[in-house]
Amino acid sequence: MRGILFVLSGPSGTGKGTVCNEIMMREDKLTISVSSTTREKRVGETDGETYNYVSKDDFLGMIDRDEMLEYAIYNGNYYGTPKKTVEELLLDGKDVMLEIEPQGALQVKKLFPEAVLIFLVPPSMAELKNRLITRGRESAEEIEQRITNAKWELEQADKYTVLIENDDIEDCVCDVLDYIESKRKERNKVNSLINENV
Ligand code: 5GP
């Protein structure tokens, strides 16, 4: 039985990373795919766990050899999902989670129409802006650009399987976990019907 490919995405600042980390701590039947990136390693991150940190030349080589399931340039750096690893895990029956930004999520949908695309949204645009300001990583100009991007990304919301609001982190994590479980139940039901001898 093939695994399910879950994609957790949403505008910058909606809390994808935090939600994904919480899910990984509570859900042992889900494998998170480790992306490759050309960005610098931050303090507290581990090569091979947080990301595979590679040079731009290496990354471009992987694109040329068609080794990327999807990739995007974000903030001037490349980020991408290794195709082979994800395909092998799914074939092995493992459910896989990608935590990626929206350009990549929509590329995944083209290659894997059966993927479950979870779109995290903020409670309001004012709150999204507030979170971006509070995390203090972007300049005022970059924050305005993120808000503009977020509006375009929200216009693509109907391309996702489900939309989940991240107002309170705990509620959001529970909603995502419940949703993952409901998709597994659906798959198991369909499989048991298909395999039933009558
Ligand atoms: P950060 O540099 O803060 O770790 O990540 C920046 C953005 O890149 C986040 O929105 C994150 O979801 C996204 N991202 C991480 N890995 C990938 C990937 O493999 N593909 C794509 N398209 N986006 C990614």
PDB file of N, CA and C in Angstrom, residues 1-93:
ATOM      1  N   MET A   1       0.851  -1.204   0.000  1.00  0.00           N
ATOM      2  CA  MET A   1       0.000   0.000   0.000  1.00  0.00           C
ATOM      3  C   MET A   1       0.886   1.253   0.000  1.00  0.00           C
ATOM      4  N   ARG A   2       0.670   2.092  -0.984  1.00  0.00           N
ATOM      5  CA  ARG A   2       1.489   3.294  -1.124  1.00  0.00           C
ATOM      6  C   ARG A   2       1.195   4.286   0.007  1.00  0.00           C
ATOM      7  N   GLY A   3       2.231   5.015   0.445  1.00  0.00           N
ATOM      8  CA  GLY A   3       2.032   6.011   1.489  1.00  0.00           C
ATOM      9  C   GLY A   3       1.328   7.256   0.951  1.00  0.00           C
ATOM     10  N   ILE A   4       0.950   8.123   1.857  1.00  0.00           N
ATOM     11  CA  ILE A   4       0.283   9.377   1.453  1.00  0.00           C
ATOM     12  C   ILE A   4       1.308  10.508   1.516  1.00  0.00           C
ATOM     13  N   LEU A   5       1.287  11.354   0.496  1.00  0.00           N
ATOM     14  CA  LEU A   5       2.178  12.517   0.485  1.00  0.00           C
ATOM     15  C   LEU A   5       1.401  13.738   0.995  1.00  0.00           C
ATOM     16  N   PHE A   6       1.809  14.244   2.166  1.00  0.00           N
ATOM     17  CA  PHE A   6       1.197  15.445   2.742  1.00  0.00           C
ATOM     18  C   PHE A   6       2.128  16.626   2.498  1.00  0.00           C
ATOM     19  N   VAL A   7       1.551  17.753   2.097  1.00  0.00           N
ATOM     20  CA  VAL A   7       2.340  18.971   1.890  1.00  0.00           C
ATOM     21  C   VAL A   7       1.771  20.044   2.806  1.00  0.00           C
ATOM     22  N   LEU A   8       2.624  20.558   3.683  1.00  0.00           N
ATOM     23  CA  LEU A   8       2.191  21.630   4.585  1.00  0.00           C
ATOM     24  C   LEU A   8       2.758  22.931   4.041  1.00  0.00           C
ATOM     25  N   SER A   9       1.865  23.835   3.637  1.00  0.00           N
ATOM     26  CA  SER A   9       2.343  25.079   3.051  1.00  0.00           C
ATOM     27  C   SER A   9       1.508  26.257   3.548  1.00  0.00           C
ATOM     28  N   GLY A  10       1.835  27.428   3.044  1.00  0.00           N
ATOM     29  CA  GLY A  10       1.103  28.628   3.461  1.00  0.00           C
ATOM     30  C   GLY A  10       2.016  29.827   3.384  1.00  0.00           C
ATOM     31  N   PRO A  11       1.442  31.024   3.438  1.00  0.00           N
ATOM     32  CA  PRO A  11       2.266  32.232   3.345  1.00  0.00           C
ATOM     33  C   PRO A  11       3.336  32.315   4.436  1.00  0.00           C
ATOM     34  N   SER A  12       4.405  33.029   4.122  1.00  0.00           N
ATOM     35  CA  SER A  12       5.487  33.247   5.072  1.00  0.00           C
ATOM     36  C   SER A  12       4.943  33.910   6.341  1.00  0.00           C
ATOM     37  N   GLY A  13       5.264  33.318   7.487  1.00  0.00           N
ATOM     38  CA  GLY A  13       4.818  33.895   8.755  1.00  0.00           C
ATOM     39  C   GLY A  13       3.586  33.214   9.328  1.00  0.00           C
ATOM     40  N   THR A  14       3.007  32.236   8.603  1.00  0.00           N
ATOM     41  CA  THR A  14       1.808  31.556   9.141  1.00  0.00           C
ATOM     42  C   THR A  14       2.170  30.499  10.175  1.00  0.00           C
ATOM     43  N   GLY A  15       3.443  30.169  10.292  1.00  0.00           N
ATOM     44  CA  GLY A  15       3.849  29.218  11.335  1.00  0.00           C
ATOM     45  C   GLY A  15       4.029  27.792  10.851  1.00  0.00           C
ATOM     46  N   LYS A  16       4.315  27.602   9.554  1.00  0.00           N
ATOM     47  CA  LYS A  16       4.502  26.251   8.996  1.00  0.00           C
ATOM     48  C   LYS A  16       5.578  25.472   9.749  1.00  0.00           C
ATOM     49  N   GLY A  17       6.718  26.144   9.977  1.00  0.00           N
ATOM     50  CA  GLY A  17       7.854  25.474  10.612  1.00  0.00           C
ATOM     51  C   GLY A  17       7.501  25.009  12.013  1.00  0.00           C
ATOM     52  N   THR A  18       6.878  25.886  12.794  1.00  0.00           N
ATOM     53  CA  THR A  18       6.516  25.551  14.179  1.00  0.00           C
ATOM     54  C   THR A  18       5.503  24.414  14.201  1.00  0.00           C
ATOM     55  N   VAL A  19       4.487  24.520  13.332  1.00  0.00           N
ATOM     56  CA  VAL A  19       3.451  23.483  13.288  1.00  0.00           C
ATOM     57  C   VAL A  19       4.088  22.148  12.883  1.00  0.00           C
ATOM     58  N   CYS A  20       4.968  22.194  11.892  1.00  0.00           N
ATOM     59  CA  CYS A  20       5.604  20.967  11.401  1.00  0.00           C
ATOM     60  C   CYS A  20       6.459  20.322  12.506  1.00  0.00           C
ATOM     61  N   ASN A  21       7.221  21.132  13.230  1.00  0.00           N
ATOM     62  CA  ASN A  21       8.056  20.587  14.311  1.00  0.00           C
ATOM     63  C   ASN A  21       7.205  19.901  15.380  1.00  0.00           C
ATOM     64  N   GLU A  22       6.086  20.537  15.734  1.00  0.00           N
ATOM     65  CA  GLU A  22       5.190  19.948  16.745  1.00  0.00           C
ATOM     66  C   GLU A  22       4.620  18.628  16.251  1.00  0.00           C
ATOM     67  N   ILE A  23       4.244  18.615  14.976  1.00  0.00           N
ATOM     68  CA  ILE A  23       3.658  17.398  14.406  1.00  0.00           C
ATOM     69  C   ILE A  23       4.678  16.263  14.445  1.00  0.00           C
ATOM     70  N   MET A  24       5.912  16.580  14.104  1.00  0.00           N
ATOM     71  CA  MET A  24       6.951  15.554  14.082  1.00  0.00           C
ATOM     72  C   MET A  24       7.202  14.974  15.467  1.00  0.00           C
ATOM     73  N   MET A  25       7.027  15.811  16.501  1.00  0.00           N
ATOM     74  CA  MET A  25       7.256  15.320  17.864  1.00  0.00           C
ATOM     75  C   MET A  25       6.140  14.380  18.316  1.00  0.00           C
ATOM     76  N   ARG A  26       4.943  14.575  17.729  1.00  0.00           N
ATOM     77  CA  ARG A  26       3.791  13.801  18.216  1.00  0.00           C
ATOM     78  C   ARG A  26       3.384  12.656  17.300  1.00  0.00           C
ATOM     79  N   GLU A  27       3.950  12.604  16.113  1.00  0.00           N
ATOM     80  CA  GLU A  27       3.447  11.688  15.094  1.00  0.00           C
ATOM     81  C   GLU A  27       4.622  10.850  14.586  1.00  0.00           C
ATOM     82  N   ASP A  28       4.683   9.575  15.016  1.00  0.00           N
ATOM     83  CA  ASP A  28       5.874   8.812  14.636  1.00  0.00           C
ATOM     84  C   ASP A  28       5.699   8.026  13.339  1.00  0.00           C
ATOM     85  N   LYS A  29       4.504   8.079  12.738  1.00  0.00           N
ATOM     86  CA  LYS A  29       4.301   7.316  11.495  1.00  0.00           C
ATOM     87  C   LYS A  29       4.444   8.208  10.253  1.00  0.00           C
ATOM     88  N   LEU A  30       4.924   9.422  10.465  1.00  0.00           N
ATOM     89  CA  LEU A  30       5.068  10.367   9.365  1.00  0.00           C
ATOM     90  C   LEU A  30       6.547  10.710   9.190  1.00  0.00           C
ATOM     91  N   THR A  31       7.049  10.601   7.959  1.00  0.00           N
ATOM     92  CA  THR A  31       8.464  10.925   7.720  1.00  0.00           C
ATOM     93  C   THR A  31       8.547  12.307   7.098  1.00  0.00           C
ATOM     94  N   ILE A  32       9.341  13.170   7.712  1.00  0.00           N
ATOM     95  CA  ILE A  32       9.526  14.508   7.127  1.00  0.00           C
ATOM     96  C   ILE A  32      10.672  14.427   6.126  1.00  0.00           C
ATOM     97  N   SER A  33      10.431  14.965   4.942  1.00  0.00           N
ATOM     98  CA  SER A  33      11.482  14.947   3.932  1.00  0.00           C
ATOM     99  C   SER A  33      12.469  16.073   4.231  1.00  0.00           C
ATOM    100  N   VAL A  34      13.766  15.749   4.184  1.00  0.00           N
ATOM    101  CA  VAL A  34      14.795  16.768   4.414  1.00  0.00           C
ATOM    102  C   VAL A  34      15.113  17.434   3.073  1.00  0.00           C
ATOM    103  N   SER A  35      14.879  18.737   3.001  1.00  0.00           N
ATOM    104  CA  SER A  35      15.113  19.487   1.768  1.00  0.00           C
ATOM    105  C   SER A  35      16.585  19.826   1.610  1.00  0.00           C
ATOM    106  N   SER A  36      16.954  20.168   0.373  1.00  0.00           N
ATOM    107  CA  SER A  36      18.278  20.735   0.142  1.00  0.00           C
ATOM    108  C   SER A  36      18.125  22.242   0.012  1.00  0.00           C
ATOM    109  N   THR A  37      19.116  22.961   0.465  1.00  0.00           N
ATOM    110  CA  THR A  37      19.077  24.423   0.317  1.00  0.00           C
ATOM    111  C   THR A  37      20.478  24.987   0.108  1.00  0.00           C
ATOM    112  N   THR A  38      20.513  26.157  -0.543  1.00  0.00           N
ATOM    113  CA  THR A  38      21.795  26.854  -0.706  1.00  0.00           C
ATOM    114  C   THR A  38      21.964  27.928   0.367  1.00  0.00           C
ATOM    115  N   ARG A  39      20.976  28.067   1.267  1.00  0.00           N
ATOM    116  CA  ARG A  39      21.152  29.114   2.284  1.00  0.00           C
ATOM    117  C   ARG A  39      22.111  28.668   3.378  1.00  0.00           C
ATOM    118  N   GLU A  40      22.661  29.663   4.084  1.00  0.00           N
ATOM    119  CA  GLU A  40      23.614  29.396   5.165  1.00  0.00           C
ATOM    120  C   GLU A  40      22.916  28.661   6.298  1.00  0.00           C
ATOM    121  N   LYS A  41      23.666  27.790   6.966  1.00  0.00           N
ATOM    122  CA  LYS A  41      23.137  27.098   8.149  1.00  0.00           C
ATOM    123  C   LYS A  41      22.980  28.115   9.287  1.00  0.00           C
ATOM    124  N   ARG A  42      21.828  28.069   9.981  1.00  0.00           N
ATOM    125  CA  ARG A  42      21.656  28.962  11.132  1.00  0.00           C
ATOM    126  C   ARG A  42      22.073  28.245  12.411  1.00  0.00           C
ATOM    127  N   VAL A  43      22.320  29.040  13.447  1.00  0.00           N
ATOM    128  CA  VAL A  43      22.699  28.460  14.745  1.00  0.00           C
ATOM    129  C   VAL A  43      21.594  27.496  15.186  1.00  0.00           C
ATOM    130  N   GLY A  44      21.991  26.332  15.654  1.00  0.00           N
ATOM    131  CA  GLY A  44      21.004  25.362  16.160  1.00  0.00           C
ATOM    132  C   GLY A  44      20.521  24.392  15.087  1.00  0.00           C
ATOM    133  N   GLU A  45      20.898  24.629  13.838  1.00  0.00           N
ATOM    134  CA  GLU A  45      20.468  23.726  12.770  1.00  0.00           C
ATOM    135  C   GLU A  45      21.524  22.639  12.534  1.00  0.00           C
ATOM    136  N   THR A  46      21.087  21.488  12.023  1.00  0.00           N
ATOM    137  CA  THR A  46      22.009  20.371  11.790  1.00  0.00           C
ATOM    138  C   THR A  46      21.983  19.965  10.327  1.00  0.00           C
ATOM    139  N   ASP A  47      23.170  19.871   9.733  1.00  0.00           N
ATOM    140  CA  ASP A  47      23.279  19.434   8.336  1.00  0.00           C
ATOM    141  C   ASP A  47      22.762  17.998   8.239  1.00  0.00           C
ATOM    142  N   GLY A  48      21.897  17.756   7.272  1.00  0.00           N
ATOM    143  CA  GLY A  48      21.357  16.408   7.093  1.00  0.00           C
ATOM    144  C   GLY A  48      20.070  16.184   7.874  1.00  0.00           C
ATOM    145  N   GLU A  49      19.785  17.081   8.825  1.00  0.00           N
ATOM    146  CA  GLU A  49      18.542  16.942   9.607  1.00  0.00           C
ATOM    147  C   GLU A  49      17.597  18.095   9.318  1.00  0.00           C
ATOM    148  N   THR A  50      18.119  19.340   9.535  1.00  0.00           N
ATOM    149  CA  THR A  50      17.267  20.502   9.246  1.00  0.00           C
ATOM    150  C   THR A  50      17.153  20.636   7.729  1.00  0.00           C
ATOM    151  N   TYR A  51      18.285  20.648   7.090  1.00  0.00           N
ATOM    152  CA  TYR A  51      18.397  20.690   5.634  1.00  0.00           C
ATOM    153  C   TYR A  51      19.669  19.944   5.244  1.00  0.00           C
ATOM    154  N   ASN A  52      19.780  19.647   3.938  1.00  0.00           N
ATOM    155  CA  ASN A  52      21.088  19.314   3.370  1.00  0.00           C
ATOM    156  C   ASN A  52      21.599  20.621   2.784  1.00  0.00           C
ATOM    157  N   TYR A  53      22.684  21.141   3.327  1.00  0.00           N
ATOM    158  CA  TYR A  53      23.222  22.431   2.864  1.00  0.00           C
ATOM    159  C   TYR A  53      24.166  22.169   1.707  1.00  0.00           C
ATOM    160  N   VAL A  54      23.852  22.738   0.556  1.00  0.00           N
ATOM    161  CA  VAL A  54      24.656  22.464  -0.640  1.00  0.00           C
ATOM    162  C   VAL A  54      25.038  23.789  -1.320  1.00  0.00           C
ATOM    163  N   SER A  55      26.019  23.713  -2.219  1.00  0.00           N
ATOM    164  CA  SER A  55      26.419  24.909  -2.961  1.00  0.00           C
ATOM    165  C   SER A  55      25.415  25.142  -4.089  1.00  0.00           C
ATOM    166  N   LYS A  56      25.451  26.359  -4.631  1.00  0.00           N
ATOM    167  CA  LYS A  56      24.545  26.672  -5.737  1.00  0.00           C
ATOM    168  C   LYS A  56      24.830  25.751  -6.930  1.00  0.00           C
ATOM    169  N   ASP A  57      26.115  25.492  -7.205  1.00  0.00           N
ATOM    170  CA  ASP A  57      26.467  24.604  -8.329  1.00  0.00           C
ATOM    171  C   ASP A  57      25.892  23.202  -8.123  1.00  0.00           C
ATOM    172  N   ASP A  58      26.018  22.704  -6.902  1.00  0.00           N
ATOM    173  CA  ASP A  58      25.466  21.364  -6.620  1.00  0.00           C
ATOM    174  C   ASP A  58      23.953  21.360  -6.825  1.00  0.00           C
ATOM    175  N   PHE A  59      23.323  22.442  -6.349  1.00  0.00           N
ATOM    176  CA  PHE A  59      21.858  22.513  -6.469  1.00  0.00           C
ATOM    177  C   PHE A  59      21.455  22.543  -7.947  1.00  0.00           C
ATOM    178  N   LEU A  60      22.140  23.382  -8.727  1.00  0.00           N
ATOM    179  CA  LEU A  60      21.811  23.483 -10.156  1.00  0.00           C
ATOM    180  C   LEU A  60      22.043  22.137 -10.852  1.00  0.00           C
ATOM    181  N   GLY A  61      23.066  21.397 -10.396  1.00  0.00           N
ATOM    182  CA  GLY A  61      23.340  20.064 -10.940  1.00  0.00           C
ATOM    183  C   GLY A  61      22.168  19.123 -10.671  1.00  0.00           C
ATOM    184  N   MET A  62      21.620  19.207  -9.469  1.00  0.00           N
ATOM    185  CA  MET A  62      20.477  18.331  -9.122  1.00  0.00           C
ATOM    186  C   MET A  62      19.260  18.674  -9.978  1.00  0.00           C
ATOM    187  N   ILE A  63      19.078  19.967 -10.253  1.00  0.00           N
ATOM    188  CA  ILE A  63      17.949  20.367 -11.127  1.00  0.00           C
ATOM    189  C   ILE A  63      18.178  19.793 -12.533  1.00  0.00           C
ATOM    190  N   ASP A  64      19.402  19.960 -13.044  1.00  0.00           N
ATOM    191  CA  ASP A  64      19.729  19.463 -14.396  1.00  0.00           C
ATOM    192  C   ASP A  64      19.512  17.963 -14.518  1.00  0.00           C
ATOM    193  N   ARG A  65      19.859  17.237 -13.467  1.00  0.00           N
ATOM    194  CA  ARG A  65      19.719  15.771 -13.514  1.00  0.00           C
ATOM    195  C   ARG A  65      18.296  15.326 -13.158  1.00  0.00           C
ATOM    196  N   ASP A  66      17.392  16.300 -13.034  1.00  0.00           N
ATOM    197  CA  ASP A  66      15.978  16.026 -12.740  1.00  0.00           C
ATOM    198  C   ASP A  66      15.803  15.264 -11.411  1.00  0.00           C
ATOM    199  N   GLU A  67      16.639  15.660 -10.433  1.00  0.00           N
ATOM    200  CA  GLU A  67      16.576  14.961  -9.143  1.00  0.00           C
ATOM    201  C   GLU A  67      15.643  15.651  -8.138  1.00  0.00           C
ATOM    202  N   MET A  68      15.046  16.787  -8.557  1.00  0.00           N
ATOM    203  CA  MET A  68      14.191  17.532  -7.637  1.00  0.00           C
ATOM    204  C   MET A  68      12.713  17.277  -7.932  1.00  0.00           C
ATOM    205  N   LEU A  69      11.990  16.984  -6.887  1.00  0.00           N
ATOM    206  CA  LEU A  69      10.541  16.823  -7.018  1.00  0.00           C
ATOM    207  C   LEU A  69       9.913  18.195  -7.264  1.00  0.00           C
ATOM    208  N   GLU A  70      10.451  19.182  -6.589  1.00  0.00           N
ATOM    209  CA  GLU A  70      10.064  20.583  -6.761  1.00  0.00           C
ATOM    210  C   GLU A  70      11.193  21.414  -6.222  1.00  0.00           C
ATOM    211  N   TYR A  71      11.244  22.677  -6.635  1.00  0.00           N
ATOM    212  CA  TYR A  71      12.197  23.590  -6.001  1.00  0.00           C
ATOM    213  C   TYR A  71      11.709  25.012  -6.194  1.00  0.00           C
ATOM    214  N   ALA A  72      12.241  25.911  -5.377  1.00  0.00           N
ATOM    215  CA  ALA A  72      11.869  27.320  -5.488  1.00  0.00           C
ATOM    216  C   ALA A  72      13.046  28.175  -5.040  1.00  0.00           C
ATOM    217  N   ILE A  73      13.052  29.405  -5.545  1.00  0.00           N
ATOM    218  CA  ILE A  73      14.031  30.368  -5.044  1.00  0.00           C
ATOM    219  C   ILE A  73      13.274  31.246  -4.053  1.00  0.00           C
ATOM    220  N   TYR A  74      13.774  31.282  -2.838  1.00  0.00           N
ATOM    221  CA  TYR A  74      13.107  32.026  -1.771  1.00  0.00           C
ATOM    222  C   TYR A  74      14.169  32.873  -1.092  1.00  0.00           C
ATOM    223  N   ASN A  75      13.928  34.198  -1.066  1.00  0.00           N
ATOM    224  CA  ASN A  75      14.893  35.091  -0.422  1.00  0.00           C
ATOM    225  C   ASN A  75      16.290  34.978  -1.037  1.00  0.00           C
ATOM    226  N   GLY A  76      16.360  34.690  -2.333  1.00  0.00           N
ATOM    227  CA  GLY A  76      17.651  34.598  -3.007  1.00  0.00           C
ATOM    228  C   GLY A  76      18.348  33.259  -2.863  1.00  0.00           C
ATOM    229  N   ASN A  77      17.733  32.303  -2.153  1.00  0.00           N
ATOM    230  CA  ASN A  77      18.339  30.975  -1.988  1.00  0.00           C
ATOM    231  C   ASN A  77      17.450  29.902  -2.604  1.00  0.00           C
ATOM    232  N   TYR A  78      18.092  28.824  -3.041  1.00  0.00           N
ATOM    233  CA  TYR A  78      17.343  27.690  -3.597  1.00  0.00           C
ATOM    234  C   TYR A  78      16.938  26.751  -2.468  1.00  0.00           C
ATOM    235  N   TYR A  79      15.709  26.212  -2.593  1.00  0.00           N
ATOM    236  CA  TYR A  79      15.213  25.191  -1.666  1.00  0.00           C
ATOM    237  C   TYR A  79      14.539  24.133  -2.519  1.00  0.00           C
ATOM    238  N   GLY A  80      14.761  22.856  -2.230  1.00  0.00           N
ATOM    239  CA  GLY A  80      14.105  21.832  -3.036  1.00  0.00           C
ATOM    240  C   GLY A  80      13.995  20.498  -2.333  1.00  0.00           C
ATOM    241  N   THR A  81      13.061  19.693  -2.844  1.00  0.00           N
ATOM    242  CA  THR A  81      12.772  18.372  -2.277  1.00  0.00           C
ATOM    243  C   THR A  81      13.377  17.285  -3.151  1.00  0.00           C
ATOM    244  N   PRO A  82      14.171  16.375  -2.562  1.00  0.00           N
ATOM    245  CA  PRO A  82      14.763  15.288  -3.358  1.00  0.00           C
ATOM    246  C   PRO A  82      13.695  14.296  -3.801  1.00  0.00           C
ATOM    247  N   LYS A  83      13.629  14.081  -5.124  1.00  0.00           N
ATOM    248  CA  LYS A  83      12.573  13.239  -5.693  1.00  0.00           C
ATOM    249  C   LYS A  83      12.701  11.774  -5.271  1.00  0.00           C
ATOM    250  N   LYS A  84      13.941  11.237  -5.394  1.00  0.00           N
ATOM    251  CA  LYS A  84      14.143   9.802  -5.196  1.00  0.00           C
ATOM    252  C   LYS A  84      13.728   9.356  -3.789  1.00  0.00           C
ATOM    253  N   THR A  85      14.197  10.123  -2.784  1.00  0.00           N
ATOM    254  CA  THR A  85      13.903   9.742  -1.396  1.00  0.00           C
ATOM    255  C   THR A  85      12.399   9.685  -1.164  1.00  0.00           C
ATOM    256  N   VAL A  86      11.704  10.735  -1.639  1.00  0.00           N
ATOM    257  CA  VAL A  86      10.260  10.797  -1.399  1.00  0.00           C
ATOM    258  C   VAL A  86       9.560   9.637  -2.106  1.00  0.00           C
ATOM    259  N   GLU A  87       9.942   9.381  -3.359  1.00  0.00           N
ATOM    260  CA  GLU A  87       9.296   8.290  -4.101  1.00  0.00           C
ATOM    261  C   GLU A  87       9.530   6.946  -3.424  1.00  0.00           C
ATOM    262  N   GLU A  88      10.765   6.726  -2.936  1.00  0.00           N
ATOM    263  CA  GLU A  88      11.075   5.448  -2.279  1.00  0.00           C
ATOM    264  C   GLU A  88      10.251   5.271  -0.996  1.00  0.00           C
ATOM    265  N   LEU A  89      10.145   6.351  -0.215  1.00  0.00           N
ATOM    266  CA  LEU A  89       9.383   6.259   1.039  1.00  0.00           C
ATOM    267  C   LEU A  89       7.912   5.931   0.749  1.00  0.00           C
ATOM    268  N   LEU A  90       7.341   6.611  -0.254  1.00  0.00           N
ATOM    269  CA  LEU A  90       5.931   6.381  -0.580  1.00  0.00           C
ATOM    270  C   LEU A  90       5.711   4.942  -1.060  1.00  0.00           C
ATOM    271  N   LEU A  91       6.644   4.467  -1.899  1.00  0.00           N
ATOM    272  CA  LEU A  91       6.536   3.088  -2.414  1.00  0.00           C
ATOM    273  C   LEU A  91       6.632   2.072  -1.289  1.00  0.00           C
ATOM    274  N   ASP A  92       7.405   2.442  -0.269  1.00  0.00           N
ATOM    275  CA  ASP A  92       7.608   1.582   0.891  1.00  0.00           C
ATOM    276  C   ASP A  92       6.409   1.659   1.858  1.00  0.00           C
ATOM    277  N   GLY A  93       5.386   2.432   1.486  1.00  0.00           N
ATOM    278  CA  GLY A  93       4.175   2.519   2.304  1.00  0.00           C
ATOM    279  C   GLY A  93       4.239   3.572   3.399  1.00  0.00           C
TER     280      GLY A  93
END
